[in-house]
Coordinates of C-alpha atoms in Angstrom, one line a residue:
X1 CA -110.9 -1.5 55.4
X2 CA -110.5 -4.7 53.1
X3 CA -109.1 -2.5 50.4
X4 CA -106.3 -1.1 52.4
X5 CA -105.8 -4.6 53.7
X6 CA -104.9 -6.1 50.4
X7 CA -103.3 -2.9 49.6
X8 CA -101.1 -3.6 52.3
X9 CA -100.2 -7.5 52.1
X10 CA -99.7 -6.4 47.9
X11 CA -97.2 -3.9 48.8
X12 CA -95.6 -6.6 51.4
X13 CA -95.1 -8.9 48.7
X14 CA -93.9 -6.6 46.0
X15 CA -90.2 -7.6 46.7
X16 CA -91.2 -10.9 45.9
X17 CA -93.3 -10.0 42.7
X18 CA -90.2 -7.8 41.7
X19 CA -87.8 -10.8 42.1
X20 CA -89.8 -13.1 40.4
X21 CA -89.9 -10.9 37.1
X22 CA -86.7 -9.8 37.2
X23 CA -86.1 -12.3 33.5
X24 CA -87.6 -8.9 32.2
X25 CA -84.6 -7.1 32.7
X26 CA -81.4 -7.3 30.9
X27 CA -78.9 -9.4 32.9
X28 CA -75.8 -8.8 33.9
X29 CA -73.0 -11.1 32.7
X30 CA -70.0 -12.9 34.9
X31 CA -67.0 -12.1 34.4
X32 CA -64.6 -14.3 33.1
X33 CA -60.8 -11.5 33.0
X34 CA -60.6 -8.6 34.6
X35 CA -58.0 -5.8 33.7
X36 CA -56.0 -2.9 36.1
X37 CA -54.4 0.1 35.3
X38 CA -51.3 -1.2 35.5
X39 CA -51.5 -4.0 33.3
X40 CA -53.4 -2.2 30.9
X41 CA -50.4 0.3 30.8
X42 CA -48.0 -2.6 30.8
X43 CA -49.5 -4.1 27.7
X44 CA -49.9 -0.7 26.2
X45 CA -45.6 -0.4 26.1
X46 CA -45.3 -3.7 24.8
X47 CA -48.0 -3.7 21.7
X48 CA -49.2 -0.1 21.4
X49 CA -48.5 0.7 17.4
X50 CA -48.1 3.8 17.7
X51 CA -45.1 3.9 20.4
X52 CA -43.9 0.9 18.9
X53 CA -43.4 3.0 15.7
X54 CA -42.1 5.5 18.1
X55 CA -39.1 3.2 19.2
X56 CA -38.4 2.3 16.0
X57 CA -36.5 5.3 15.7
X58 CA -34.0 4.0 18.8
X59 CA -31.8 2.1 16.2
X60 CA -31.5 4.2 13.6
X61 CA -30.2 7.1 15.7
X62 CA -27.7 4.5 17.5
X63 CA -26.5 3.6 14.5
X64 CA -26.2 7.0 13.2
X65 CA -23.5 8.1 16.5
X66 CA -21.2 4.3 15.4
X67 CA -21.3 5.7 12.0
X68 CA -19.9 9.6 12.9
X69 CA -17.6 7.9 14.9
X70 CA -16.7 5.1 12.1
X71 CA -16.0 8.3 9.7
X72 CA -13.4 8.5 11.5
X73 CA -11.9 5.6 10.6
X74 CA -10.1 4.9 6.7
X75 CA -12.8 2.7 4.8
X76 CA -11.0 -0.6 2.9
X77 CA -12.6 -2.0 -0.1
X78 CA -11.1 -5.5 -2.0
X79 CA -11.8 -6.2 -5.4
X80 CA -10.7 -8.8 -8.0
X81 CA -11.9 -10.4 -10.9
X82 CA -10.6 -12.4 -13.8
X83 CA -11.0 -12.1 -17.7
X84 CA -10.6 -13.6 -20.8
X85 CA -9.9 -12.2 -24.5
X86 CA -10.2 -14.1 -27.7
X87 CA -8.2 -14.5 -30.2
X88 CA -8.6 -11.9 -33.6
X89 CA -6.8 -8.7 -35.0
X90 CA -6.5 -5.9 -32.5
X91 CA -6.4 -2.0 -34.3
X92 CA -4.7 0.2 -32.6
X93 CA -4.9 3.4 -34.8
X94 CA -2.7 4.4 -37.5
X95 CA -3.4 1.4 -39.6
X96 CA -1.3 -0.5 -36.9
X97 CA -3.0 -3.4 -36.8
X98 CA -1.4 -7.2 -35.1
X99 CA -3.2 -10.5 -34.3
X100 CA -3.7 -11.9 -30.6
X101 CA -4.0 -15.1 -29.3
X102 CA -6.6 -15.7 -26.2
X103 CA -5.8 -14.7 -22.9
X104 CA -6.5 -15.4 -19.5
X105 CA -6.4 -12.7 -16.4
X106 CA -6.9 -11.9 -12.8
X107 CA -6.7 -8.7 -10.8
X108 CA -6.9 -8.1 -7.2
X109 CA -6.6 -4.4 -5.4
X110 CA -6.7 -3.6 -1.4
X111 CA -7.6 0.2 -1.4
X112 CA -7.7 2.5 1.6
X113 CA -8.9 6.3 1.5
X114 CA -9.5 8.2 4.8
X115 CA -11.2 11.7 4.7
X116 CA -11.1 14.9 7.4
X117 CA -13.3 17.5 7.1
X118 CA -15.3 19.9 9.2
X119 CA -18.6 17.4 8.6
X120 CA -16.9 14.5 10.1
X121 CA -15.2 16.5 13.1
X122 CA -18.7 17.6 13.9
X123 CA -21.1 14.8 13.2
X124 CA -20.1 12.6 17.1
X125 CA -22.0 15.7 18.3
X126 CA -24.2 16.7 15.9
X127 CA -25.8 12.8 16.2
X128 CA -25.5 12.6 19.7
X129 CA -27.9 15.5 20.0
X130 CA -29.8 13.6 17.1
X131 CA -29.9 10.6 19.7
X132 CA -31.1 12.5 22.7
X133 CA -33.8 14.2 20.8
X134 CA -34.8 10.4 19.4
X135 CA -35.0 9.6 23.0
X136 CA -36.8 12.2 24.2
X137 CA -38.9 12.1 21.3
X138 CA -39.7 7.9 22.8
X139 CA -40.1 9.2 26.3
X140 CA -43.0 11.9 25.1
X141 CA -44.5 8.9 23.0
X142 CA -44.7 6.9 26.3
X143 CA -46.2 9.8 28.2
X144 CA -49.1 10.1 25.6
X145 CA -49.5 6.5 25.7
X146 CA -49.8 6.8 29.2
X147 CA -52.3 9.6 29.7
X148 CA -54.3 8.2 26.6
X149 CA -54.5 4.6 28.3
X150 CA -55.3 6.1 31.5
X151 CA -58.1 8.4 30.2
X152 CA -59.7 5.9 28.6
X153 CA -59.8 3.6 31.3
X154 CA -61.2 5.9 33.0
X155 CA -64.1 6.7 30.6
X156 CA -64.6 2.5 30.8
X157 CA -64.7 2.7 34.7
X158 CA -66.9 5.6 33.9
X159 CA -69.1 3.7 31.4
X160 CA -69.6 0.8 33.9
X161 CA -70.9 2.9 36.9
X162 CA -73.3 4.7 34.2
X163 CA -74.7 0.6 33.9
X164 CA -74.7 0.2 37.0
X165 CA -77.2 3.5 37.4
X166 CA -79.4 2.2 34.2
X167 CA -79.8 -1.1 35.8
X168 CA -80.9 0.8 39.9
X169 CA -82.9 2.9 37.4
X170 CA -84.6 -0.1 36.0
X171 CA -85.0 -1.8 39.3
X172 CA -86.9 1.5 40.5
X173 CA -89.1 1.6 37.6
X174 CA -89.6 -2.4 37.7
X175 CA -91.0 -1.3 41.5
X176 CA -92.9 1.5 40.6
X177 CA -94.9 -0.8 38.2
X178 CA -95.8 -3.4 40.8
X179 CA -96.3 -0.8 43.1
X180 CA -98.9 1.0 40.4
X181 CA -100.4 -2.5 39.8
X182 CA -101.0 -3.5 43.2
X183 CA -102.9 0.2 43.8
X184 CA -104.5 -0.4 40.6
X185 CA -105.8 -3.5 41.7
X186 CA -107.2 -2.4 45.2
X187 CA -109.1 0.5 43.2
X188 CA -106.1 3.0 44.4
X189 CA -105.4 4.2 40.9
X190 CA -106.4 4.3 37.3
X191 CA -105.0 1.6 34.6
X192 CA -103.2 5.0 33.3
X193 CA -100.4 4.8 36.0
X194 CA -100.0 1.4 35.2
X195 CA -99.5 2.1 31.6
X196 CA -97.4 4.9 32.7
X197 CA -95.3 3.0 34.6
X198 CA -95.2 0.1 31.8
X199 CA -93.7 3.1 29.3
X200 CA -91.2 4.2 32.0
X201 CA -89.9 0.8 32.8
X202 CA -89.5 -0.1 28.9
X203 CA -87.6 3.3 28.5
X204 CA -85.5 2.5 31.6
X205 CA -84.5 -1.1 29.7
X206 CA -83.7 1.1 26.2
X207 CA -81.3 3.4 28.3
X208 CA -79.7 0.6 30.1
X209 CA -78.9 -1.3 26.9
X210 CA -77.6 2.0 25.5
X211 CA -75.6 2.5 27.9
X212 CA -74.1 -1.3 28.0
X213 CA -73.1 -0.8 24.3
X214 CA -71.4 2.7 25.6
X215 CA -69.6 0.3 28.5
X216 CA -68.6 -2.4 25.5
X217 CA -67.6 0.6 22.8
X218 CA -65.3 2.4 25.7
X219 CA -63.7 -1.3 26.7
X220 CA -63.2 -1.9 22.7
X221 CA -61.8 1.5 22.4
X222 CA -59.2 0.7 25.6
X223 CA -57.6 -2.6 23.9
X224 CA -57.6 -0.7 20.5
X225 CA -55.4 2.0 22.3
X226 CA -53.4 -0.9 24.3
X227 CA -52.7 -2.6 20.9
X228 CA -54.3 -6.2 21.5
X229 CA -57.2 -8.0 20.5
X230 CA -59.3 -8.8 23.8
X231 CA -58.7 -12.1 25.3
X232 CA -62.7 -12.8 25.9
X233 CA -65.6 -10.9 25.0
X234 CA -65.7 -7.7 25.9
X235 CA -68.9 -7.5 28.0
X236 CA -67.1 -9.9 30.3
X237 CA -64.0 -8.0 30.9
X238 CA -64.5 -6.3 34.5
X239 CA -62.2 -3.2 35.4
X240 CA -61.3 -3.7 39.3
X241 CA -59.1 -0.8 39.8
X242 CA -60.6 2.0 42.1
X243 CA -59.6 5.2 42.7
X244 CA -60.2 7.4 45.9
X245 CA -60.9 11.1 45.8
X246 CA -58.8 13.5 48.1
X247 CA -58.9 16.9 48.4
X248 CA -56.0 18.4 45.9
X249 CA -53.6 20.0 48.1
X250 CA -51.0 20.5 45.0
X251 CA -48.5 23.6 44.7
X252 CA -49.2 25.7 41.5
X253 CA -45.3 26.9 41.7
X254 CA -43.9 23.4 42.3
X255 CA -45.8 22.1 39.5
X256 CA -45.0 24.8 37.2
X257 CA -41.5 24.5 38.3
X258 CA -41.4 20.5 37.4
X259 CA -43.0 20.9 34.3
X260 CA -40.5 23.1 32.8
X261 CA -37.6 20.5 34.0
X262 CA -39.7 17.5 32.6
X263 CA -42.9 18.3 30.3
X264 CA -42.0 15.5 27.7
X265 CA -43.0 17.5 24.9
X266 CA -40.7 20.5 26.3
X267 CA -37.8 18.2 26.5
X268 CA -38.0 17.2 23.2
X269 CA -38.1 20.6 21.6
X270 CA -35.2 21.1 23.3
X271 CA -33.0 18.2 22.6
X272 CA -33.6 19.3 18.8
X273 CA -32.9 22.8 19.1
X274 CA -30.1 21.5 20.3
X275 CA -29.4 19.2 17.5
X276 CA -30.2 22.1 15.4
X277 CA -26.9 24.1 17.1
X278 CA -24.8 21.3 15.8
X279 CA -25.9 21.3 12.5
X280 CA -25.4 25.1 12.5
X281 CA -21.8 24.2 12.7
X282 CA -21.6 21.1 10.9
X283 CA -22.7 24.0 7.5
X284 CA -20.2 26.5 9.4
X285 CA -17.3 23.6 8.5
X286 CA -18.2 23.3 5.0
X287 CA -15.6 26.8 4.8
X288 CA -12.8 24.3 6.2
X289 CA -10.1 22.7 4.1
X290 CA -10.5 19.0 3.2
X291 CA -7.6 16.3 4.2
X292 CA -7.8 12.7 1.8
X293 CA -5.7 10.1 2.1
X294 CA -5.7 6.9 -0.6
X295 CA -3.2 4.2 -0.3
X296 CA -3.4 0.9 -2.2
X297 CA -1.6 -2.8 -3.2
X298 CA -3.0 -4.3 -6.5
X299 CA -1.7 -7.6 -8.4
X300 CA -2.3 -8.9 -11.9
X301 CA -1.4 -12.1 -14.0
X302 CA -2.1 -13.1 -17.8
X303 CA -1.5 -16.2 -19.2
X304 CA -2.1 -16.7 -23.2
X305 CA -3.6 -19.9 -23.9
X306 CA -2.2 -20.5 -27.3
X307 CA 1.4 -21.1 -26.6
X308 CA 2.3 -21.7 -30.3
X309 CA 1.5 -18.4 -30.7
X310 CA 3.8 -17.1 -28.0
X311 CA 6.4 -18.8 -29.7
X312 CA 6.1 -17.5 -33.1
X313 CA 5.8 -13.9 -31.6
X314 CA 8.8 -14.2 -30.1
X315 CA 11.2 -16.2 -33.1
X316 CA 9.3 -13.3 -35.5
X317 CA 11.4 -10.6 -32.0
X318 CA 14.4 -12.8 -32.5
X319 CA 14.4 -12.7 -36.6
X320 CA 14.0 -8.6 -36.0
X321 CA 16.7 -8.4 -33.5
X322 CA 18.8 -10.6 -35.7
X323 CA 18.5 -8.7 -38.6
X324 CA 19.5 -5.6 -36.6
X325 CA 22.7 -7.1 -35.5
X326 CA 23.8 -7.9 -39.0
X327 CA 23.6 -4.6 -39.9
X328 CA 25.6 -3.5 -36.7
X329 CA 28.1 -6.3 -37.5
X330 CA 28.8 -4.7 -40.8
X331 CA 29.0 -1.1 -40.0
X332 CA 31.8 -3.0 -37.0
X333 CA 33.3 -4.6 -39.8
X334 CA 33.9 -0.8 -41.6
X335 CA 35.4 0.6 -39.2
X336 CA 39.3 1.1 -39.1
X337 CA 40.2 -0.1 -36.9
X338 CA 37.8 -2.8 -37.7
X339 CA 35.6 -4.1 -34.2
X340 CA 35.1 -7.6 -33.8
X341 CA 31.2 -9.3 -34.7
X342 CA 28.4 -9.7 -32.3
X343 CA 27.1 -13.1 -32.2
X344 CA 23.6 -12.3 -34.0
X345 CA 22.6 -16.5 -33.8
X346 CA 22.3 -16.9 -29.9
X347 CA 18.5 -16.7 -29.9
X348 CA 18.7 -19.8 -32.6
X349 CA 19.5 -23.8 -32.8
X350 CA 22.0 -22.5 -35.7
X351 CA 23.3 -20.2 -38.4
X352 CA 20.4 -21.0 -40.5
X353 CA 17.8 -19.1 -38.1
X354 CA 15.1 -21.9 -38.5
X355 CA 14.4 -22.3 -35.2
X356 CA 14.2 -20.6 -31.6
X357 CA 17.2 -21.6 -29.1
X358 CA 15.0 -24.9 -27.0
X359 CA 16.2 -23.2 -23.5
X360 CA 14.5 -19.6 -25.2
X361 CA 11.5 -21.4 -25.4
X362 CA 11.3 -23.5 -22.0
X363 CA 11.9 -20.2 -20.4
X364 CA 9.1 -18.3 -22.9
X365 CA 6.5 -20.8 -21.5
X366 CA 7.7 -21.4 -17.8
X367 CA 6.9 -17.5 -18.0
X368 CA 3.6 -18.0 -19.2
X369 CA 2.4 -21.3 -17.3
X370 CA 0.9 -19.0 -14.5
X371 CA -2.3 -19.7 -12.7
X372 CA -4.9 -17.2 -11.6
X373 CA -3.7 -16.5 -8.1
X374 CA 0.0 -16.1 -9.5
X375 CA -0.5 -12.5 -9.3
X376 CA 2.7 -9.8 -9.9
X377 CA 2.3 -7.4 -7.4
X378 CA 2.6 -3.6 -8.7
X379 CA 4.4 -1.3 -6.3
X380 CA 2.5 0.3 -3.5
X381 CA 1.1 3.7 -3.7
X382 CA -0.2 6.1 -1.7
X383 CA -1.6 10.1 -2.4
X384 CA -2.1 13.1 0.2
X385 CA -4.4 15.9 -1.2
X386 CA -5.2 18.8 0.7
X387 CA -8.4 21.1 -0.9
X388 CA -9.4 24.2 0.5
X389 CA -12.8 25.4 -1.2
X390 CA -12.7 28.7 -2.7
X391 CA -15.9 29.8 -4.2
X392 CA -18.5 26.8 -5.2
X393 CA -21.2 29.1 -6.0
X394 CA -23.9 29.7 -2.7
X395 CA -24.9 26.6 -1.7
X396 CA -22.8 26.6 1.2
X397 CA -24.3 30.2 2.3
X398 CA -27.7 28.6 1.1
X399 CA -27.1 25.4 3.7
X400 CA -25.8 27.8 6.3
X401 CA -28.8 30.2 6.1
X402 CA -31.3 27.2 6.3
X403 CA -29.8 25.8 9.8
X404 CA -29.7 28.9 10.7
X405 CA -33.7 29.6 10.2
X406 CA -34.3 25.8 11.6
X407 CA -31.9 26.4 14.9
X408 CA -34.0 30.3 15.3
X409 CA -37.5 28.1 14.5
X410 CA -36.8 25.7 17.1
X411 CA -36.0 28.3 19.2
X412 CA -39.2 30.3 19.1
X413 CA -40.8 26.8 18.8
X414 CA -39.6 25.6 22.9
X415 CA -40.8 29.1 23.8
X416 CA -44.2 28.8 22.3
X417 CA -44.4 25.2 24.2
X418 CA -42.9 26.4 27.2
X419 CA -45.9 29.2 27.3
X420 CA -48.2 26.3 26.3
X421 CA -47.0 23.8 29.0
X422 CA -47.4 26.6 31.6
X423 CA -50.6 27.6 30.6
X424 CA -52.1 23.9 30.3
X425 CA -50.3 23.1 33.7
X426 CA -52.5 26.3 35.5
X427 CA -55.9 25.3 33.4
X428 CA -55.6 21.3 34.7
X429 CA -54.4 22.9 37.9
X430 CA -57.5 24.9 38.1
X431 CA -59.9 22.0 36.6
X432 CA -58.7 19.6 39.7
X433 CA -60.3 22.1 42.2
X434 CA -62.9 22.6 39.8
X435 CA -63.5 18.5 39.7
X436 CA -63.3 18.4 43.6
X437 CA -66.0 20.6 43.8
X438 CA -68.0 19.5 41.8
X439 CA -68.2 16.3 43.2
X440 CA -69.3 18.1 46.8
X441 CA -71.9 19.6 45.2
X442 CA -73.0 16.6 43.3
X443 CA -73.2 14.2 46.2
X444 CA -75.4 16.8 47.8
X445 CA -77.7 16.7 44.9
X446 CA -77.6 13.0 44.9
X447 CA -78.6 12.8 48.5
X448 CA -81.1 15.2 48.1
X449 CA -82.8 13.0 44.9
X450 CA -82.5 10.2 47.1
X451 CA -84.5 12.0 49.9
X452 CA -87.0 12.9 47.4
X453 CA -87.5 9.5 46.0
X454 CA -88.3 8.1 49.3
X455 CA -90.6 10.9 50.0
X456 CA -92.7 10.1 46.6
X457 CA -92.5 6.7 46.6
X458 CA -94.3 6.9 50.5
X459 CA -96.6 9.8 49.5
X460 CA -97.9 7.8 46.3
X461 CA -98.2 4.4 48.5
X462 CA -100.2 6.2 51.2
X463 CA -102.0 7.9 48.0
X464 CA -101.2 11.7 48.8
X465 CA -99.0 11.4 45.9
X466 CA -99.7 11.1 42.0
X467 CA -97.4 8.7 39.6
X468 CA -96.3 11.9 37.8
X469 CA -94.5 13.4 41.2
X470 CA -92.9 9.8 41.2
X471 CA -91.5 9.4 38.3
X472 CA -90.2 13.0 38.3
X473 CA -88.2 12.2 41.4
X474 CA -87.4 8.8 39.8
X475 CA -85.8 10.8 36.6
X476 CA -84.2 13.8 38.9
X477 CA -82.2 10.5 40.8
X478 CA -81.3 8.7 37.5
X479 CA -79.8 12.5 36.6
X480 CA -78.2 13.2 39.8
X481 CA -76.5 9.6 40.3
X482 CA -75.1 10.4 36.3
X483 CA -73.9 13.5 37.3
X484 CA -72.0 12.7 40.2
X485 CA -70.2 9.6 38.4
X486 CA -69.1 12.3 35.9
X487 CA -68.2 14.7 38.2
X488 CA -66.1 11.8 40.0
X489 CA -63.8 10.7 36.5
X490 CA -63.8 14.4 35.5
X491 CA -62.1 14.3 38.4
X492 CA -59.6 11.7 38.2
X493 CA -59.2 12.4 34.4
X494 CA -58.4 16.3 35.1
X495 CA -55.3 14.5 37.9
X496 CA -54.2 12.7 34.6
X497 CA -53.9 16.0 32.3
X498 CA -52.5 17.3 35.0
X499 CA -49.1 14.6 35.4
X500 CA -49.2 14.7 31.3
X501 CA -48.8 18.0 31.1
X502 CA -45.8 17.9 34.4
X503 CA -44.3 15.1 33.3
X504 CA -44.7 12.8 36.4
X505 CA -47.5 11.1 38.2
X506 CA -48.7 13.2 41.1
X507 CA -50.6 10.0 43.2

């Protein structure tokens, strides 16, 4: 009688005990930020590398649409320069050779040239497709982003409940030792269930720190896919979003039905079999004739440096065209009726042809005191050219036969993902139900553990039972609880397939 006595006020106080010796067990940490779904998938847009790359691609294809337009426009170009030429002996062939003095010059040309051809009249399209399959391409991106945020939050929340098990499952085995000691104590058991219960505790506190550093590895993993560096420690970064599980009650045709109008994936296939159309006729238009048009307005000036020299060039021109005029005023003077004499000395001061007439040679350098923005403008032109391609070997039938495969490749390639998105969209379809059910069976099991516990842990105190049977139903709980938490984000996981694989959320 005094042995169950003790045995009894022991097990009274074994809450107490259990309390009091909880520094044995690993603690669980405050947390200082907490982190939903929602802003998870928030930060995700904003800093995810990988859809970040993704967007990149929003510019370019802008940019590329401007441009087919801008073709049609004439492109200007400016130019103009200046130069300068010593002085020396120029040859120019034949044994001609004369001396020049240094010269200065500037240039300037304004030149327009507008092109037409079955490339340009296409491309507006052919890049607008470009741009729609770009965008589509960004809203996929974002869907992927999405489901892989969402799944691993998921495995996170998923991660935490398994801690939350460990640490019950420590708690239990933390029990059972006191409880084992306390029998032990009143002669109700051998030192072998305490030692028994010692090893089970101590492999209850390994699993519980394994599975914290599966809870810290799945929260590291999440900010990797968001793209950010947590803003504390991960291990106190709580999840507080909760999700409820309902029985499905989707429609496999509706869903099927959706998925083909907005599978992200699917719509992207399309927009570039699309794009692929209009570059089947962009190589169809290389056969068209080509219109150019190039119209321009240039300028020049030149300005020798060595004026002297202009000078003596042009008294050794008046010397020449002297001489010649003597010889005409002699074959005048032959003639019968004789003609009167050209005056052969105008270019001169006098008869004796010493020197250059002094208004000659103001006007000779007024004409070449010109700066480099005195330009003399050369006449305008402009050219028309028409070209119709006859035979430039088979590249064009080459380029025309490769759209052609990449427009029928594309083609075979939306079917094979339309087959794939309906086939994905039935399995996730079928996986939800699957889930559900799994989670009615698994909170039976869990119940039934449960029941079993409670029914050890009272057959052992009143004795009937044997530490063995205990920690049997101690393991079988620590399974069960596992497995339903599984079967609940298998669950919630299989829902988010499921919209990745429509293309909307379904809750």
């Amino acid at each position: 009688m005094g042995r169950w006595y003790a045995l009894s006020v022991l097990l009274l106080g074994l809450p107490a005990v259990a309390r009091a010796q909880d520094s044995t067990m690993v603690p669980a940490v405050t947390p200082a930020a907490t982190l939903t779904l929602g802003e998870a998938l928030e930060q995700a847009k904003g800093n995810s590398p990988t859809y970040r790359q993704t967007l990149n691609d929003a510019g370019p294809a802008r940019w590329a649409v401007r441009n087919a337009y801008g073709n049609f426009i004439p492109s200007v170009s400016v130019n103009g320069g200046v130069g300068y030429t010593g002085s020396g002996q120029s040859n120019f062939g034949g044994g001609f050779i004369r001396a020049t003095s240094p010269i200065v010059t500037s240039n300037y040309g304004l030149n327009l040239q507008w092109q037409l051809d079955g490339s340009i009249l296409s491309g507006p399209a052919q890049q607008k497709a470009n741009q729609l399959a770009t965008e589509e391409d960004i809203s996929g991106a974002g869907s992927v982003l999405k489901f892989d945020v969402t799944t691993q939050y998921f495995n996170s929340l998923q991660a935490s409940a398994q801690v939350g098990v460990n640490r019950q499952a420590v708690q239990r085995q933390d029990d059972f030792l006191k409880l084992a000691q306390a029998k032990y104590q009143v002669g109700q058991s051998t030192l072998i269930d305490v030692r028994k219960a010692e090893v089970l505790k101590g492999q209850a506190e390994v699993s519980l720190l394994r599975a914290i550093q599966t809870d810290n590895e799945a929260k590291l993993e999440l900010f990797r896919r968001i793209g950010v560096v947590p803003p504390v420690a991960v291990d106190r970064i709580a999840l507080t979003d909760s999700f409820p599980v309902t029985e499905p009650s989707y429609n496999l045709a509706q869903l099927l039905t959706t998925a083909s109008e907005q599978n992200p994936a699917l719509r992207a296939l399309q927009a570039r079999e699309n794009a692929a159309n209009w570059q089947v006729r962009a190589a169809k238009s290389q056969y068209l004739p080509t219109i150019s048009v190039q119209a321009g307005w240039s300028g020049f000036s030149q300005r020798v440096t060595d004026e002297q020299s202009i000078i003596d060039n042009a008294f050794a021109g008046a010397l020449s065209s002297a001489a010649q005029c003597d010889l005409d005023n002699q074959i005048r003077a032959g003639l019968n009726p004789p003609l009167p004499p050209l005056n052969c000395n105008s270019d001169f001061n006098d008869a004796t042809r010493t020197q250059l007439n002094n208004s000659l040679q103001q006007s000779i350098l007024a004409g070449n005191n010109v700066g480099l923005l005195d330009f003399q403008s050369q006449p305008f032109r402009v050219s028309l050219t028409v070209s119709l391609p006859i035979f430039t070997g088979f590249g064009r039938t080459l380029r025309l036969s490769q759209a052609r495969a990449n427009q029928d490749d594309l083609e075979e390639g939306v079917r094979a993902r339309g087959l794939q998105v309906r086939s994905e969209v039935e399995s996730r379809y079928l996986a939800i139900g699957t889930s559900y059910r799994a989670i009615v069976v698994q909170a039976a099991n869990r119940e039934a553990a449960r029941d079993q516990l409670r029914l050890e842990q009272d057959r052992y105190r009143l004795g009937s039972g044997t530490s063995l049977e205990l920690s049997t139903a101690q393991s079988d709980v620590v399974r069960a609880e596992g497995d339903y938490i599984t079967a609940v984000y298998d669950y919630h996981k299989a829902i988010a397939a499921l919209e990745a694989a429509v293309g909307r959320p379904l809750r």
